[in-house]
mmCIF file of C-alpha atoms in Angstrom:
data_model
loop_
_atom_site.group_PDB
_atom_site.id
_atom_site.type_symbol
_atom_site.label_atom_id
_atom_site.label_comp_id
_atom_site.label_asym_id
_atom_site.label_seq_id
_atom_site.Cartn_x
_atom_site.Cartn_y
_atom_site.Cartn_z
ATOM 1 C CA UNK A 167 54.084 68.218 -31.635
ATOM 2 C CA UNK A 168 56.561 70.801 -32.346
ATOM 3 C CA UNK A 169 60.530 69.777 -32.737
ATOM 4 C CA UNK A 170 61.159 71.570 -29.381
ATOM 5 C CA UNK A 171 58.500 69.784 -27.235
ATOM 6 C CA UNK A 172 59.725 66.484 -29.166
ATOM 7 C CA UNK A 173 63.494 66.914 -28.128
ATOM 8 C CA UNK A 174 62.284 67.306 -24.940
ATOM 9 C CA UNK A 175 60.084 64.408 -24.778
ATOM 10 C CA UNK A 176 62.425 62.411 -26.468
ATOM 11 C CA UNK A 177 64.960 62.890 -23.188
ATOM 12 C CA UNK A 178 62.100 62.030 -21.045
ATOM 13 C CA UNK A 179 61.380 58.676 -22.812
ATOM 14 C CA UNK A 180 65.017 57.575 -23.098
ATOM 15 C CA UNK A 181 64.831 57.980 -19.042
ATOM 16 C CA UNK A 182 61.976 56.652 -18.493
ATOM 17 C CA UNK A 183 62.909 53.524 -20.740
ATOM 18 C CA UNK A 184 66.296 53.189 -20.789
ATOM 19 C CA UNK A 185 67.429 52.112 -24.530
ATOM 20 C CA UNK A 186 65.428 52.795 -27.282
ATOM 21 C CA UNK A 187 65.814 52.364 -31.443
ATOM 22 C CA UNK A 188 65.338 54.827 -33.787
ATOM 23 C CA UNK A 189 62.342 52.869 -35.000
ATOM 24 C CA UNK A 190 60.554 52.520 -31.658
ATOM 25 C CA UNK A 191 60.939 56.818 -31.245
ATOM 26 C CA UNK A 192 59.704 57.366 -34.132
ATOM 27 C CA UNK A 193 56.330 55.254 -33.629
ATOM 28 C CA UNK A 194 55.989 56.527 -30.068
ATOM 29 C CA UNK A 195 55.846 60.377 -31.705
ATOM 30 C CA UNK A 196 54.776 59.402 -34.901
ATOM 31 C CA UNK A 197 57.410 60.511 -37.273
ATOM 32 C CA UNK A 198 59.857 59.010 -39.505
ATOM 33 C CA UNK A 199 63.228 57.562 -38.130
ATOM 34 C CA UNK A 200 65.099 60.192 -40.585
ATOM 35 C CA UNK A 201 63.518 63.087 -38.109
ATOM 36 C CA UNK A 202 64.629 60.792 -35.064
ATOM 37 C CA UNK A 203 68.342 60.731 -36.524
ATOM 38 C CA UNK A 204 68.251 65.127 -36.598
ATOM 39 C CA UNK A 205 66.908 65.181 -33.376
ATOM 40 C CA UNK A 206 69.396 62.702 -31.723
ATOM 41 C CA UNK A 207 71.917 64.800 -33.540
ATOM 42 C CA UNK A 208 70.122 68.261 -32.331
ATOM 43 C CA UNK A 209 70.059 66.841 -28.542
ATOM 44 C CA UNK A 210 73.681 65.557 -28.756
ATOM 45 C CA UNK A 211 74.843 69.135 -29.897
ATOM 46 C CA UNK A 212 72.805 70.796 -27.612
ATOM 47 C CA UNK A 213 75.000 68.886 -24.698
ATOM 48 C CA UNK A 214 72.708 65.868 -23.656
ATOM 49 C CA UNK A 215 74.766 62.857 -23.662
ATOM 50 C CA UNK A 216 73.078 60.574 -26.000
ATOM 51 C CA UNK A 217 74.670 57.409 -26.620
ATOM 52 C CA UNK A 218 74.103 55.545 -29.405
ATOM 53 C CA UNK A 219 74.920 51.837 -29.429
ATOM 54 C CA UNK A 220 74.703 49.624 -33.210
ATOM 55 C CA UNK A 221 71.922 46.907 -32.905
ATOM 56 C CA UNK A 222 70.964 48.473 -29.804
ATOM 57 C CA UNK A 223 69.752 51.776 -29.970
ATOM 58 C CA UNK A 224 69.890 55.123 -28.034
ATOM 59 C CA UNK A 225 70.375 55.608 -24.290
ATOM 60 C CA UNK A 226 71.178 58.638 -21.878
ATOM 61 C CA UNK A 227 74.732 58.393 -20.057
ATOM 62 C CA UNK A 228 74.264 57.008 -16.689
ATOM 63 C CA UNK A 229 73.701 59.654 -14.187
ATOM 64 C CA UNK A 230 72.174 62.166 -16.235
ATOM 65 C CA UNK A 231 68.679 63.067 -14.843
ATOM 66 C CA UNK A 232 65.675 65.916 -16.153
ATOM 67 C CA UNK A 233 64.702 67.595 -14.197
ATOM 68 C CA UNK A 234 65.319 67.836 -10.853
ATOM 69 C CA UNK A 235 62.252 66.791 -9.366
ATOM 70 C CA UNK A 236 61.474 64.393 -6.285
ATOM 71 C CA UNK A 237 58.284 62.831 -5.734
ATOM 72 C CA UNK A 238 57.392 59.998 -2.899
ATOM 73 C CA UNK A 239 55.648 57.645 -3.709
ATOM 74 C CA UNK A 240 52.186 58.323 -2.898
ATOM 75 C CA UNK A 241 52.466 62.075 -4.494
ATOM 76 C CA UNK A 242 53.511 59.936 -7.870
ATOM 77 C CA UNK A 243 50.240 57.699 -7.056
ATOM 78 C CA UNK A 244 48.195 60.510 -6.649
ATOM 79 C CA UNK A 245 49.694 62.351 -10.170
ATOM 80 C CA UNK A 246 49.442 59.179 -12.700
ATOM 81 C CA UNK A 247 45.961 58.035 -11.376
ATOM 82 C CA UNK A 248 45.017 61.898 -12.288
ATOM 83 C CA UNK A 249 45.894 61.284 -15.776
ATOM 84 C CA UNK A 250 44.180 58.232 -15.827
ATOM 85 C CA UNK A 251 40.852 60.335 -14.662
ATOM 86 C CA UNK A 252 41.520 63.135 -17.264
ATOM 87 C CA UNK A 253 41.648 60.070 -20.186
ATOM 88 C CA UNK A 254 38.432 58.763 -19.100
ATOM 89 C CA UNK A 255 36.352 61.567 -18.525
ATOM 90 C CA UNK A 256 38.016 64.762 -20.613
ATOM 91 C CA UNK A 257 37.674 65.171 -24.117
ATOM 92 C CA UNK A 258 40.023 63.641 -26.308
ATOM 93 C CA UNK A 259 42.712 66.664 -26.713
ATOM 94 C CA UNK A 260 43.230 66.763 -22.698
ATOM 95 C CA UNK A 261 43.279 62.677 -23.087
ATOM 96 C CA UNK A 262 46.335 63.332 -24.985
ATOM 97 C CA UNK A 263 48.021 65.783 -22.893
ATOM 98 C CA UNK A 264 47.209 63.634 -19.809
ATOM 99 C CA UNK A 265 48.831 60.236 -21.380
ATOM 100 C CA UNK A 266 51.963 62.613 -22.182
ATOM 101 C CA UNK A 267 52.188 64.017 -18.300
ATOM 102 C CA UNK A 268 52.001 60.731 -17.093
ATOM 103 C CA UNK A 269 55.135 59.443 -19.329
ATOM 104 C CA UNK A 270 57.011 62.531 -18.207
ATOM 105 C CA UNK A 271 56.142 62.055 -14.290
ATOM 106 C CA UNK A 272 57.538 58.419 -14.659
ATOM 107 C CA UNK A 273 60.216 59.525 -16.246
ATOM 108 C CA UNK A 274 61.644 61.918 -14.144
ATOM 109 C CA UNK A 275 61.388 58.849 -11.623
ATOM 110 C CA UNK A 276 64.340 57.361 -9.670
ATOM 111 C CA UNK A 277 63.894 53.343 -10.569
ATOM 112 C CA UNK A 278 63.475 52.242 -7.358
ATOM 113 C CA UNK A 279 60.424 55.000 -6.736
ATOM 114 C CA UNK A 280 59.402 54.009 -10.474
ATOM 115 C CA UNK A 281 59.210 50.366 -9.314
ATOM 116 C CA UNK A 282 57.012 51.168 -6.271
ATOM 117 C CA UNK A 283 55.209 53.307 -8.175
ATOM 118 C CA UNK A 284 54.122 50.730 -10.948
ATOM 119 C CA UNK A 285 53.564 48.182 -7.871
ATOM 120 C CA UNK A 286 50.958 50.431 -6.060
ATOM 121 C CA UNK A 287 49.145 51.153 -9.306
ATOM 122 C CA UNK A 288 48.643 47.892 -9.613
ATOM 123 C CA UNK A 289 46.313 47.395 -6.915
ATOM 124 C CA UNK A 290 44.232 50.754 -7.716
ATOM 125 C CA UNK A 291 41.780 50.927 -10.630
ATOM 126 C CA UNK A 292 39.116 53.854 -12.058
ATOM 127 C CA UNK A 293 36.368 51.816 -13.792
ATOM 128 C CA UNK A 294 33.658 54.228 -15.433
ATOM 129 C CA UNK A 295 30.103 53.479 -15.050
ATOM 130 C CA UNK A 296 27.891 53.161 -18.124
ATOM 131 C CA UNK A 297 26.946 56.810 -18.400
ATOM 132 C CA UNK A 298 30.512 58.157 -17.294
ATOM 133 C CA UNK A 299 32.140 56.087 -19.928
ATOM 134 C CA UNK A 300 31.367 58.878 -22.122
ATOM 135 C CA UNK A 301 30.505 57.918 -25.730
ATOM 136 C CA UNK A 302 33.031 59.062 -28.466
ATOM 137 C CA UNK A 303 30.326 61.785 -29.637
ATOM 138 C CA UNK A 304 29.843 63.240 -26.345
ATOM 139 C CA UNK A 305 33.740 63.609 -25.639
ATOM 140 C CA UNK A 306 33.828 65.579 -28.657
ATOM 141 C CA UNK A 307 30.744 67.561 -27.150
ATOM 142 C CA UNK A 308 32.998 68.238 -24.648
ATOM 143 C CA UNK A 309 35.778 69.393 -26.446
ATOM 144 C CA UNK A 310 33.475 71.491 -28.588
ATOM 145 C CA UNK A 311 31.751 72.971 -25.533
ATOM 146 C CA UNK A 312 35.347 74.202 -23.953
ATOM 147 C CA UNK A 313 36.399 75.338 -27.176
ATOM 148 C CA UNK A 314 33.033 77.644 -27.365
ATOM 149 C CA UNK A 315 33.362 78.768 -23.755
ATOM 150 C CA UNK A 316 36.809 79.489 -24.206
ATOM 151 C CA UNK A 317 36.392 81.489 -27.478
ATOM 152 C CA UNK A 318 33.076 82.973 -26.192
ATOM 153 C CA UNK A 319 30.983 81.730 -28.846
ATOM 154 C CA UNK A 320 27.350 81.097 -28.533
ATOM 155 C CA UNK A 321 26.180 77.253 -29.162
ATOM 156 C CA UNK A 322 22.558 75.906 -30.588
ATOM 157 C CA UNK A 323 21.858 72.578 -29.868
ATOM 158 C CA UNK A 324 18.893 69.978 -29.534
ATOM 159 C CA UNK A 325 18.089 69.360 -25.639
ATOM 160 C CA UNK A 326 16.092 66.235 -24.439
ATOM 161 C CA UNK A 327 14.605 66.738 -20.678
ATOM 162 C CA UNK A 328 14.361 63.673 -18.454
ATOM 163 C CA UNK A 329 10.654 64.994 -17.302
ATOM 164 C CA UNK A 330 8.165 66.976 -19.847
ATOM 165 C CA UNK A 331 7.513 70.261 -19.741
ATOM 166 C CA UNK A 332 4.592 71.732 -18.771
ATOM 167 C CA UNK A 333 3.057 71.881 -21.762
ATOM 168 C CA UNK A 334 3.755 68.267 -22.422
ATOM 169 C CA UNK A 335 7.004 68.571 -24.503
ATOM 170 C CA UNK A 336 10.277 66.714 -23.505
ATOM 171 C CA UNK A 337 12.278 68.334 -26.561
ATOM 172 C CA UNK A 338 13.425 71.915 -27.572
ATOM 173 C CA UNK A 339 15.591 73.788 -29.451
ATOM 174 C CA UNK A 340 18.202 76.037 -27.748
ATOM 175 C CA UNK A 341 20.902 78.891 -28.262
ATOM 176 C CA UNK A 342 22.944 79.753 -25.364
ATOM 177 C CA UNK A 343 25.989 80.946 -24.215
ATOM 178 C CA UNK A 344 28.232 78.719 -22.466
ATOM 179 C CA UNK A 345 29.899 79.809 -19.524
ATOM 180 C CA UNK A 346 31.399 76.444 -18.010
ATOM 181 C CA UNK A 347 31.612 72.913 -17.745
ATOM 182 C CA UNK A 348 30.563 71.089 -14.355
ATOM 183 C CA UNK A 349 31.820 67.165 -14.023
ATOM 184 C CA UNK A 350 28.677 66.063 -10.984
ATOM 185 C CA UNK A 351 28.061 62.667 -9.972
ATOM 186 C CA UNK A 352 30.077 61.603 -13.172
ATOM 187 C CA UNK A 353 28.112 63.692 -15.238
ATOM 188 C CA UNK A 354 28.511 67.049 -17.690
ATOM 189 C CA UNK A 355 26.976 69.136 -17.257
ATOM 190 C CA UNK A 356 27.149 72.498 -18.969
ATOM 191 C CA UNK A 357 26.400 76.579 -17.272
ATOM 192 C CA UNK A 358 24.714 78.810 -19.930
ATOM 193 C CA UNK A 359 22.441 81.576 -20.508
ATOM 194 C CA UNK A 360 20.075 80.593 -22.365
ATOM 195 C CA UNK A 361 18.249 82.715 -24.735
ATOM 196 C CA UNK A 362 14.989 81.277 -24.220
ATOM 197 C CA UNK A 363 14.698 81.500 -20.939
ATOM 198 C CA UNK A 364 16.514 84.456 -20.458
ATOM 199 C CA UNK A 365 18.650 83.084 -17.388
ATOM 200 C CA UNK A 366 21.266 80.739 -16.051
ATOM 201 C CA UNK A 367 20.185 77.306 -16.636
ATOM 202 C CA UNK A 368 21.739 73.848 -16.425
ATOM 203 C CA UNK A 369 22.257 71.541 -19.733
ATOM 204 C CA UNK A 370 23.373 67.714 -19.347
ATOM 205 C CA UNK A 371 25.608 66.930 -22.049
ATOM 206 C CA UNK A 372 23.961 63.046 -22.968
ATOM 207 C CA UNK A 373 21.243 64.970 -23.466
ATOM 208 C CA UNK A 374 22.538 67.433 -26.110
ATOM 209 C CA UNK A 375 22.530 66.397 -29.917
ATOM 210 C CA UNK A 376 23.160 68.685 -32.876
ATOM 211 C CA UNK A 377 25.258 70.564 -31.275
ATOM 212 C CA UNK A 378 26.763 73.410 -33.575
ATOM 213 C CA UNK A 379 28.852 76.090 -32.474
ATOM 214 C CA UNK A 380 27.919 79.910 -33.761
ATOM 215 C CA UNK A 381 29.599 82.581 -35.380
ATOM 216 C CA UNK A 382 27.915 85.023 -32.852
ATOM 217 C CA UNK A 383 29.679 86.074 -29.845
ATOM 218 C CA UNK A 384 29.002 86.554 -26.332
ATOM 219 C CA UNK A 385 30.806 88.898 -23.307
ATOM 220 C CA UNK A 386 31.572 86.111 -20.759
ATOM 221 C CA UNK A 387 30.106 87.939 -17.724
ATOM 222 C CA UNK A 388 32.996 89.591 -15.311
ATOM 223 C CA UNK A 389 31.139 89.249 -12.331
ATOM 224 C CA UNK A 390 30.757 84.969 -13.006
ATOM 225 C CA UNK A 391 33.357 82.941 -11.212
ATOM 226 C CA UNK A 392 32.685 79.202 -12.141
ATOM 227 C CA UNK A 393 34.230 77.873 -8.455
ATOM 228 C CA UNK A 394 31.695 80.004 -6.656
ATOM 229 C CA UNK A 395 28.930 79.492 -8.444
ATOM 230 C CA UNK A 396 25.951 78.019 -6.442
ATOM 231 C CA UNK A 397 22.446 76.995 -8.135
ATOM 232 C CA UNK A 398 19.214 78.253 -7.113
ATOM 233 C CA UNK A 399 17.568 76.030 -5.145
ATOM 234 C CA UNK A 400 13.833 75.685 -6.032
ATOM 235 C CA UNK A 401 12.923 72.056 -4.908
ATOM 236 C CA UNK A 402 10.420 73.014 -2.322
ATOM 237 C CA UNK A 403 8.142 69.658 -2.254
ATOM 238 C CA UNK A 404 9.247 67.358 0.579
ATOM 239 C CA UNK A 405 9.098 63.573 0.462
ATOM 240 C CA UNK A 406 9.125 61.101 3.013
ATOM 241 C CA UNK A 407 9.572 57.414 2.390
ATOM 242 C CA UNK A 408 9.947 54.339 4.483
ATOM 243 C CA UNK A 409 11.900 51.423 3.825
ATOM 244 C CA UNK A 410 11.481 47.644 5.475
ATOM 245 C CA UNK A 411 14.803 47.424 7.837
ATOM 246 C CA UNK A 412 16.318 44.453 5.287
ATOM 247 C CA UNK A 413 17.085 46.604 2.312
ATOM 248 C CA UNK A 414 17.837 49.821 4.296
ATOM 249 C CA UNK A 415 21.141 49.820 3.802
ATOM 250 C CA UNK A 416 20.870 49.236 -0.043
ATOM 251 C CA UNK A 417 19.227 52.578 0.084
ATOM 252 C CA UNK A 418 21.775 54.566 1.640
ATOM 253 C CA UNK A 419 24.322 53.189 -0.768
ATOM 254 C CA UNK A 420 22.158 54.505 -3.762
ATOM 255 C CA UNK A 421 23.102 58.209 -2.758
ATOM 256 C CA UNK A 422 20.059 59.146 -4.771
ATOM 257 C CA UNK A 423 20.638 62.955 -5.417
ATOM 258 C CA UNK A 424 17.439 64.336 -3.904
ATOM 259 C CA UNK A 425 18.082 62.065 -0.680
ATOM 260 C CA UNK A 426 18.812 64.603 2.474
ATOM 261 C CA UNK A 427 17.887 62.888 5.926
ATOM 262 C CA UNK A 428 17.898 59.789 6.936
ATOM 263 C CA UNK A 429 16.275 58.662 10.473
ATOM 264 C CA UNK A 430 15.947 54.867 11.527
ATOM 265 C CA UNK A 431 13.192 53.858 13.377
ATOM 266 C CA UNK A 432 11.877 50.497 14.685
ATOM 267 C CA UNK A 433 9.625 50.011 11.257
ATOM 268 C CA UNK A 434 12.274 50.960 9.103
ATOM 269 C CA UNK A 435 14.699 53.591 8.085
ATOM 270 C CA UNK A 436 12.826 56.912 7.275
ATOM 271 C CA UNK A 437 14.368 59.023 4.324
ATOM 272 C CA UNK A 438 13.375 62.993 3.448
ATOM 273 C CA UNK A 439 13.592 63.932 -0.278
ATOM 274 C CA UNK A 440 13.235 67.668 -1.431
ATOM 275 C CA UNK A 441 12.217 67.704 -5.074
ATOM 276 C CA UNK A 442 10.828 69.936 -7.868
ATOM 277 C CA UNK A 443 7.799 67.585 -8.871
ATOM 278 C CA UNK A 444 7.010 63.975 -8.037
ATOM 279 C CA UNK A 445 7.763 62.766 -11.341
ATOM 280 C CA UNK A 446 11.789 62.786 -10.554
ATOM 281 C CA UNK A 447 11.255 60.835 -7.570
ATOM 282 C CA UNK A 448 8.230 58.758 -9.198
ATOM 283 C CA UNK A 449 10.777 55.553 -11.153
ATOM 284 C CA UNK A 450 13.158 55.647 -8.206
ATOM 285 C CA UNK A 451 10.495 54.738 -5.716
ATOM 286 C CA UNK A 452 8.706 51.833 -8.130
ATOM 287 C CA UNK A 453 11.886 50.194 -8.501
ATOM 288 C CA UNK A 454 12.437 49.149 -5.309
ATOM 289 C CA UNK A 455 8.803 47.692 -5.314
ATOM 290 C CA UNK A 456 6.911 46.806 -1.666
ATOM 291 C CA UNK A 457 9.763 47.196 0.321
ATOM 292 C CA UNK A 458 9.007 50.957 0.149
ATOM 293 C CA UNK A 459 6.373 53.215 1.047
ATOM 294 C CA UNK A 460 5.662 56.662 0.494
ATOM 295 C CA UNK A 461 4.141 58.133 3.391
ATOM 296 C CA UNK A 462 4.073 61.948 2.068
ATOM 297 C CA UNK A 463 2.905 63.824 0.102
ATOM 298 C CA UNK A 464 -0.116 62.325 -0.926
ATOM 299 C CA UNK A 465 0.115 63.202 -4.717
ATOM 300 C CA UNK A 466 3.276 61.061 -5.039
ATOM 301 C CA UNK A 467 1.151 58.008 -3.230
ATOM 302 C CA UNK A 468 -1.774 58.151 -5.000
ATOM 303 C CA UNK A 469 0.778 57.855 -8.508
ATOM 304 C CA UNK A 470 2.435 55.048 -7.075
ATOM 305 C CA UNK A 471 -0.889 53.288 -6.159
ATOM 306 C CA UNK A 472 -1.904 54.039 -10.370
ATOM 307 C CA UNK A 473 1.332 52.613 -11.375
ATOM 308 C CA UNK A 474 0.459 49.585 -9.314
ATOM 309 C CA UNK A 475 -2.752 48.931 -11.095
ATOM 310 C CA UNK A 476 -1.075 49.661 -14.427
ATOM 311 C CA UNK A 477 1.409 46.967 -13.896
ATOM 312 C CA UNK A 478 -1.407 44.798 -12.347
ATOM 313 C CA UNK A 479 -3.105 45.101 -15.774
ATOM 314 C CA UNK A 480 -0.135 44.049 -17.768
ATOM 315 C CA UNK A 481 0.607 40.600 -15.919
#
């Protein structure tokens, strides 16, 4: 953090806070208490009324506000549970950035909105699942990845597919160039052109490992606009399942990706699935056991019925 951005934040913490030692500044921006003396001294001649009190600390002069901002309550709500959204699922550099915009929104704060504020936040929490947690390597993916797109730098990169290939291989080698990040169903995913396939594909970042950026470069595309980009859509194999009327509802709240109608009948409630191959539907529709049945297409019932024997043959 430059001195200017520190003088500034320094302001913003003695607001938000109230009184403050030397000591406790120079932990909270990680510098020595000698730096925190100039830059009282640089704030006080630059006109903001800093007052220092012995065994105390510093403070702001009552009535002195920066900057002139009004939020209601909600609207600060809304802002600080965004920065708590960017520190879970952005890299680590935008972690940082969002931790500092939420000390600056709550300190530009009247008290009495402050106190509301820290009330209502109290009764709202973001708790990442499992995968969205995002492991310490795959934030830095993510921070590699932007820096790459942003920099136009091609990227090579191990890539694990949830379903073999046709030729019976779930692993590959690839070099693309990245044109944007995607955050779906708390997921990365990353847009590239990939050099193997010579087209626009889709990468999940927990599936990426080795990742290593390139010296060579890439011309970002001028006709590409991230926001109105819209996939291909090549799932053309339709699926119909049935499900007993008792765990119906269990199904719904899955929100399984390939799920698109849902019809109840007197039997059961009757979803429609568009897929690429069975195989992406196959685990989904075994884990829910006999209280499901595939009525189409055939293919997918007649795996289902070999899975049945397989397990048979294990207990």
């Amino acid at each position: 953090m430059n001195k200017t951005d520190r003088l500034l934040a320094i302001v913003l913490e003695l607001q938000r806070k109230g009184v403050l030692r030397a000591e406790d500044l120079a932990v909270t921006f990680e510098t020595s208490r000698r730096t925190i003396y100039r830059d009282i001294q640089a704030l006080s001649e630059a006109g903001v009324p800093v007052v220092g009190s012995p065994g105390q600390g510093y403070s702001l002069m009552e009535g002195y506000f920066l900057p002139p901002l009004s939020f209601t309550v909600e609207e600060a709500v809304s802002l600080l549970i965004g920065t708590d959204f960017v520190q879970q699922k952005f890299d680590v550099s935008y972690g940082a950035k969002a931790e500092t915009s939420r000390r600056k929104i709550e300190a530009i704060l009247p008290e009495g909105v402050r106190k509301e504020v820290s009330r209502a936040r109290t009764t709202i929490r973001l708790l990442a699942t499992d995968e969205s947690a995002n492991k310490g390597w795959e934030k830095e993916y993510i921070e590699i990845l932007r820096s790459a797109i942003l920099e136009e730098c091609k990227v090579k990169f191990c890539y694990s597919k949830a379903i073999s290939e046709t030729d019976g291989n779930r692993h590959s080698v690839r070099t693309v160039s990245p044109y944007g990040l995607v955050l779906l169903n708390g997921s990365w995913m990353m847009i590239a052109k990939c050099d193997l396939r010579q087209e626009l594909r889709h990468f999940r970042v927990s599936r990426m490992s080795d990742l290593l950026v390139l010296t060579e470069r890439f011309k970002y595309p001028s006709d590409f606009i991230l926001q109105d980009y819209r996939p291909s859509d090549d799932r053309d194999l339709r699926v119909r399942i049935q499900a007993d009327p008792d765990i119906a509802h269990l199904l719904v709240e899955s929100k399984n990706f390939y799920m698109e109608e849902l019809v109840n009948h007197q039997n059961g409630l009757v979803m429609t699935f568009r897929v690429r191959q069975i195989e992406e539907l196959l685990p989904w529709v075994l884990s829910w056991g006999a209280d499901v049945v595939v009525l189409e297409p055939e293919t997918l019932r007649s795996r289902v019925r070999e899975e049945a024997v397989k397990m048979m043959k294990r207990y």
